[in-house]
Coordinates of C-alpha atoms and ligand atoms in Angstrom, one line a residue:
M1 CA 10.3 -37.4 57.0
R2 CA 7.2 -38.9 58.4
T3 CA 7.0 -41.9 60.6
V4 CA 4.2 -44.3 59.4
F5 CA 2.8 -47.6 60.6
V6 CA 2.6 -50.7 58.6
N7 CA 1.8 -54.2 59.8
G8 CA 3.0 -53.8 63.3
S9 CA 5.9 -51.5 62.9
Y10 CA 6.6 -47.8 63.0
V11 CA 9.0 -47.0 60.1
P12 CA 10.2 -44.0 58.2
E13 CA 7.9 -43.4 55.2
N14 CA 10.6 -44.4 52.7
E15 CA 11.1 -47.8 54.3
A16 CA 7.4 -48.8 54.5
Q17 CA 6.5 -51.7 52.3
I18 CA 3.4 -53.8 51.4
S19 CA 3.2 -56.7 49.0
I20 CA 2.6 -56.2 45.3
F21 CA -0.1 -58.9 45.8
D22 CA -2.0 -56.8 48.4
R23 CA -5.7 -57.1 47.6
G24 CA -6.1 -53.4 48.4
S25 CA -4.3 -52.5 45.2
L26 CA -5.4 -55.5 43.1
F27 CA -9.1 -55.5 43.9
G28 CA -9.8 -52.3 45.9
D29 CA -10.5 -54.9 48.6
A30 CA -9.8 -52.5 51.5
V31 CA -11.6 -50.0 53.8
Y32 CA -10.3 -46.8 55.3
E33 CA -10.9 -44.0 57.7
V34 CA -9.7 -40.4 57.8
T35 CA -9.6 -38.8 61.3
S36 CA -8.7 -35.2 61.6
V37 CA -6.3 -33.9 64.3
L38 CA -6.7 -30.5 65.9
D39 CA -4.4 -29.2 68.6
G40 CA -2.7 -32.6 68.6
K41 CA -6.0 -34.3 69.4
L42 CA -8.1 -36.8 67.5
V43 CA -11.5 -35.4 66.3
E44 CA -14.6 -37.7 66.4
Y45 CA -12.3 -40.7 67.0
D46 CA -15.0 -43.0 68.3
G47 CA -17.4 -42.3 65.4
H48 CA -14.7 -43.1 62.9
M49 CA -13.7 -46.3 64.6
T50 CA -17.4 -47.4 64.9
R51 CA -17.8 -46.9 61.2
L52 CA -14.6 -48.7 60.5
R53 CA -15.9 -51.8 62.4
R54 CA -19.1 -51.6 60.4
S55 CA -17.2 -51.4 57.0
L56 CA -15.1 -54.4 58.0
A57 CA -18.2 -56.4 59.0
E58 CA -20.1 -55.6 55.8
L59 CA -17.1 -56.9 53.8
K60 CA -16.4 -59.8 56.1
L61 CA -12.9 -58.4 56.4
P62 CA -11.0 -59.5 59.5
S63 CA -9.6 -56.9 61.9
P64 CA -5.9 -56.8 62.4
A65 CA -6.0 -54.9 65.7
T66 CA -8.1 -54.3 68.7
D67 CA -9.8 -51.0 69.6
D68 CA -7.1 -50.3 72.2
E69 CA -4.3 -51.0 69.7
L70 CA -5.8 -48.8 67.0
L71 CA -6.2 -45.9 69.5
E72 CA -2.6 -46.3 70.6
I73 CA -1.3 -46.3 67.1
H74 CA -3.2 -43.2 66.2
R75 CA -1.8 -41.4 69.3
E76 CA 1.7 -42.6 68.7
L77 CA 1.6 -41.3 65.1
V78 CA 0.4 -37.9 66.3
K79 CA 3.2 -37.9 68.9
R80 CA 6.1 -39.2 66.7
N81 CA 5.2 -36.8 63.9
D82 CA 4.5 -33.7 66.1
L83 CA 1.2 -33.5 64.4
T84 CA -0.8 -30.6 65.7
E85 CA -3.2 -30.1 62.7
G86 CA -4.0 -32.5 59.9
L87 CA -5.2 -36.0 59.7
I88 CA -4.4 -39.7 60.3
Y89 CA -5.2 -42.0 57.4
L90 CA -6.0 -45.7 58.3
Q91 CA -6.4 -48.5 55.7
I92 CA -7.1 -52.2 56.2
S93 CA -7.0 -54.5 53.3
R94 CA -7.7 -58.2 53.1
G95 CA -4.0 -58.8 52.9
A96 CA -1.7 -60.3 50.2
A97 CA -2.4 -63.6 48.4
D98 CA -2.2 -65.0 44.9
R99 CA -4.5 -63.0 42.7
D100 CA -7.9 -64.7 42.9
F101 CA -11.4 -63.3 42.9
L102 CA -12.2 -65.6 45.8
F103 CA -11.3 -64.3 49.2
P104 CA -8.2 -66.0 50.6
G105 CA -8.4 -68.3 53.6
P106 CA -8.0 -67.4 57.3
D107 CA -4.2 -67.8 57.2
V108 CA -3.9 -64.6 55.2
K109 CA -3.5 -61.7 57.5
P110 CA -5.1 -58.3 56.7
T111 CA -2.8 -55.4 56.0
L112 CA -3.0 -52.4 58.3
L113 CA -1.3 -49.2 57.3
M114 CA -1.6 -45.8 58.8
F115 CA 0.1 -42.5 58.1
P116 CA -0.2 -38.8 59.2
Q117 CA -0.7 -35.9 56.9
K118 CA -0.1 -32.3 58.0
K119 CA -2.8 -29.9 56.7
S120 CA -4.1 -26.6 57.7
L121 CA -7.8 -27.4 58.3
I122 CA -9.2 -24.5 60.3
N123 CA -7.7 -21.7 58.2
S124 CA -9.1 -22.8 54.8
A125 CA -9.0 -20.4 51.9
L126 CA -11.7 -22.5 50.2
A127 CA -14.0 -22.3 53.2
A128 CA -13.6 -18.5 53.3
R129 CA -14.2 -18.1 49.5
G130 CA -16.9 -20.8 49.1
Q131 CA -16.9 -23.8 46.7
K132 CA -18.0 -23.9 43.1
I133 CA -19.7 -27.2 42.4
I134 CA -20.4 -29.1 39.2
L135 CA -23.0 -31.8 39.0
V136 CA -22.2 -35.3 37.6
D137 CA -24.0 -38.6 37.3
D138 CA -23.5 -40.8 40.3
L139 CA -21.9 -43.8 38.6
R140 CA -20.5 -45.5 41.7
W141 CA -21.4 -49.0 42.9
R142 CA -24.5 -48.9 45.1
R143 CA -22.9 -49.6 48.5
C144 CA -21.6 -46.1 49.1
D145 CA -22.3 -46.6 52.8
I146 CA -19.1 -48.8 53.0
K147 CA -16.0 -46.7 53.2
T148 CA -13.9 -48.7 50.7
V149 CA -10.8 -47.5 48.8
Q150 CA -12.6 -47.8 45.5
L151 CA -12.2 -44.1 44.9
L152 CA -11.4 -43.9 41.2
Y153 CA -14.8 -42.3 40.3
A154 CA -14.5 -39.8 43.1
S155 CA -11.1 -38.9 41.9
I156 CA -12.3 -38.6 38.3
V157 CA -15.1 -36.2 39.1
K158 CA -12.9 -34.1 41.4
N159 CA -10.6 -33.7 38.4
Q160 CA -13.5 -33.0 36.1
A161 CA -14.6 -30.2 38.5
H162 CA -11.1 -28.7 38.5
D163 CA -10.9 -28.9 34.7
A164 CA -14.2 -26.9 34.6
G165 CA -12.8 -24.2 36.9
A166 CA -14.8 -25.5 39.8
D167 CA -13.8 -27.0 43.2
D168 CA -15.8 -30.2 43.6
A169 CA -18.5 -32.3 42.1
W170 CA -21.8 -33.4 43.6
M171 CA -23.3 -36.6 42.3
V172 CA -26.8 -37.0 41.0
L173 CA -28.9 -40.2 41.0
D174 CA -32.4 -40.2 39.4
G175 CA -32.4 -36.4 39.4
E176 CA -31.5 -36.1 43.1
I177 CA -28.2 -35.2 44.7
T178 CA -26.5 -38.1 46.6
E179 CA -23.3 -36.5 48.0
G180 CA -20.1 -34.8 47.1
S181 CA -17.0 -36.6 45.7
S182 CA -15.7 -36.9 49.3
N183 CA -18.2 -35.2 51.5
N184 CA -21.9 -35.0 52.3
A185 CA -24.1 -32.4 50.6
Y186 CA -26.6 -29.9 52.0
I187 CA -28.8 -27.1 50.9
V188 CA -30.8 -24.5 52.8
T189 CA -34.2 -23.7 51.4
E190 CA -35.9 -20.3 51.2
D191 CA -37.6 -20.9 54.6
G192 CA -34.2 -21.7 56.3
T193 CA -34.6 -25.5 56.4
I194 CA -31.4 -27.5 56.1
V195 CA -31.9 -30.4 53.7
T196 CA -29.5 -33.3 53.3
R197 CA -30.1 -36.8 51.8
D198 CA -31.3 -39.4 54.3
L199 CA -29.1 -42.3 55.3
S200 CA -29.1 -45.3 53.0
T201 CA -26.7 -47.3 50.9
D202 CA -26.6 -44.4 48.5
I203 CA -24.3 -42.2 50.6
L204 CA -21.5 -42.5 53.2
H205 CA -22.9 -42.1 56.7
G206 CA -20.6 -39.1 57.4
I207 CA -19.3 -38.8 61.0
T208 CA -19.2 -35.0 60.5
R209 CA -22.8 -35.1 59.1
K210 CA -24.1 -36.6 62.3
S211 CA -22.4 -34.1 64.5
V212 CA -23.3 -31.1 62.3
L213 CA -27.0 -32.1 62.3
Q214 CA -26.7 -32.2 66.1
C215 CA -25.2 -28.7 66.1
A216 CA -28.1 -27.6 63.8
A217 CA -30.6 -29.0 66.3
E218 CA -28.9 -27.2 69.2
L219 CA -29.1 -24.0 67.2
Q220 CA -32.8 -24.7 66.7
L221 CA -32.4 -24.8 63.0
K222 CA -34.9 -26.9 61.0
V223 CA -33.5 -30.0 59.4
E224 CA -35.0 -32.4 56.8
E225 CA -33.2 -35.6 55.9
R226 CA -34.6 -36.4 52.5
P227 CA -33.3 -36.5 48.9
F228 CA -33.3 -33.1 47.1
T229 CA -33.4 -32.4 43.4
V230 CA -31.1 -30.6 41.1
A231 CA -33.7 -27.8 40.7
E232 CA -33.9 -27.4 44.5
A233 CA -30.1 -27.3 44.8
K234 CA -29.8 -24.6 42.1
A235 CA -32.5 -22.5 43.8
A236 CA -31.2 -22.9 47.3
K237 CA -30.6 -20.0 49.6
E238 CA -27.4 -21.6 50.8
A239 CA -25.5 -24.8 50.3
F240 CA -22.5 -26.5 52.0
S241 CA -20.7 -29.8 52.4
T242 CA -19.3 -31.6 55.4
S243 CA -16.4 -34.0 55.9
A244 CA -13.8 -34.9 58.5
T245 CA -11.1 -32.8 56.8
S246 CA -13.2 -29.8 55.6
F247 CA -15.7 -29.7 58.5
V248 CA -18.4 -27.4 57.1
N249 CA -17.5 -26.0 53.7
P250 CA -19.8 -23.4 52.1
V251 CA -20.9 -23.6 48.5
I252 CA -21.4 -20.5 46.4
E253 CA -22.2 -22.0 43.0
I254 CA -23.9 -25.1 41.6
D255 CA -23.5 -25.9 37.9
G256 CA -23.1 -22.3 37.1
A257 CA -26.1 -21.1 39.2
S258 CA -25.1 -18.6 41.9
I259 CA -26.2 -19.8 45.4
G260 CA -27.7 -17.1 47.7
E261 CA -25.6 -14.0 47.3
G262 CA -22.7 -15.9 45.7
K263 CA -20.7 -15.9 49.0
P264 CA -20.7 -18.2 52.0
G265 CA -24.1 -18.1 53.7
P266 CA -24.7 -17.3 57.4
I267 CA -26.0 -20.8 58.3
A268 CA -23.0 -22.5 56.8
K269 CA -20.6 -20.1 58.5
R270 CA -22.3 -20.5 61.9
L271 CA -22.3 -24.3 61.6
R272 CA -18.6 -24.3 60.7
Q273 CA -17.7 -22.2 63.7
V274 CA -19.9 -24.2 66.2
Y275 CA -18.8 -27.6 64.8
I276 CA -15.1 -26.6 65.0
E277 CA -15.5 -25.3 68.6
S278 CA -17.4 -28.4 69.8
S279 CA -15.2 -31.0 68.0
K280 CA -12.0 -29.3 69.3
A281 CA -13.4 -29.4 72.8
A282 CA -14.3 -33.1 72.5
G283 CA -11.0 -34.2 70.9
I284 CA -9.1 -37.0 72.6
Ligands
PDD301 N1 -14.1 -38.6 52.8 N2 -19.1 -39.0 51.5 C1 -18.0 -39.5 51.0 C2 -18.1 -40.1 49.6 C3 -16.7 -39.4 51.6 O1 -15.6 -39.9 51.0 C4 -16.6 -38.7 52.8 C5 -15.3 -38.6 53.6 C6 -17.8 -38.2 53.4 C7 -17.8 -37.5 54.7 O2 -17.6 -38.4 55.8 P1 -16.9 -37.9 57.2 O3 -17.7 -36.8 57.7 O4 -17.1 -39.1 58.1 O5 -15.5 -37.6 56.8 C8 -19.0 -38.4 52.7 C9 -12.9 -38.5 53.5 C10 -12.6 -37.3 54.3 C11 -11.8 -38.8 52.5 O6 -12.0 -39.7 51.7 O7 -10.7 -38.1 52.5

């Protein structure tokens, strides 16, 4: 049984409790982060915590813990659960109060919950095979840069993809790809340029995205941060997605169109390898 953390205490998962009035479940009034763990070390920890602080500030959501405390809890959960590979999930909600659309006053304390999840991240059958992607309309609210727990649409389109015999969905806004259900989206054009949507409120500013683009620059690959169309995606030489738990994940099919040779492309494979090596080495 896992040890989890809720509101100041480490408890066995079956004893963890939050209020039925928690605004995270009633209003989706909560933000979260997912930090991967490799060799028992936190990957890209500073990036995730910087984004967490930004999400909290954008929603005027008070923080229940200092940076030092959050790092200690992450490490303690890794230790207490013997976690060598997987992730730590962190969620902060605006706390529990009578159901009211107005935010509660300062006396209501935010809820902090964290738990570990074991997962084989490096040896991924999906990354070896390559993902099949369907395209769906991007019907999310327009502040996708804030990492909130309002994940219902992401979950619906992921299920739609599975029902269609695919692995994931990429979302389309005004004819252009925004991002994947829980990852950032990339294509590689005929001339070898990596294209991914530029940062705005339309996408989550992926922590993996930032590092993978750095890896690409170090490998002297050309990168363009701009929106790309459905037609460009279907005609791409390669495609892939990135996220904290999937690293770089090749794509072999988009809406029935085979990408490249229908198997993971060399740029995606190389970036996956380089990213895993460098993030492992920098883990804390
Ligand atoms: N999802 N875009 C969306 C919509 C996401 O939910 C995620 C992450 C990303 C990639 O961000 P990062 O590289 O910082 O993980 C992009 C996490 C992994 C999740 O919800 O499980």
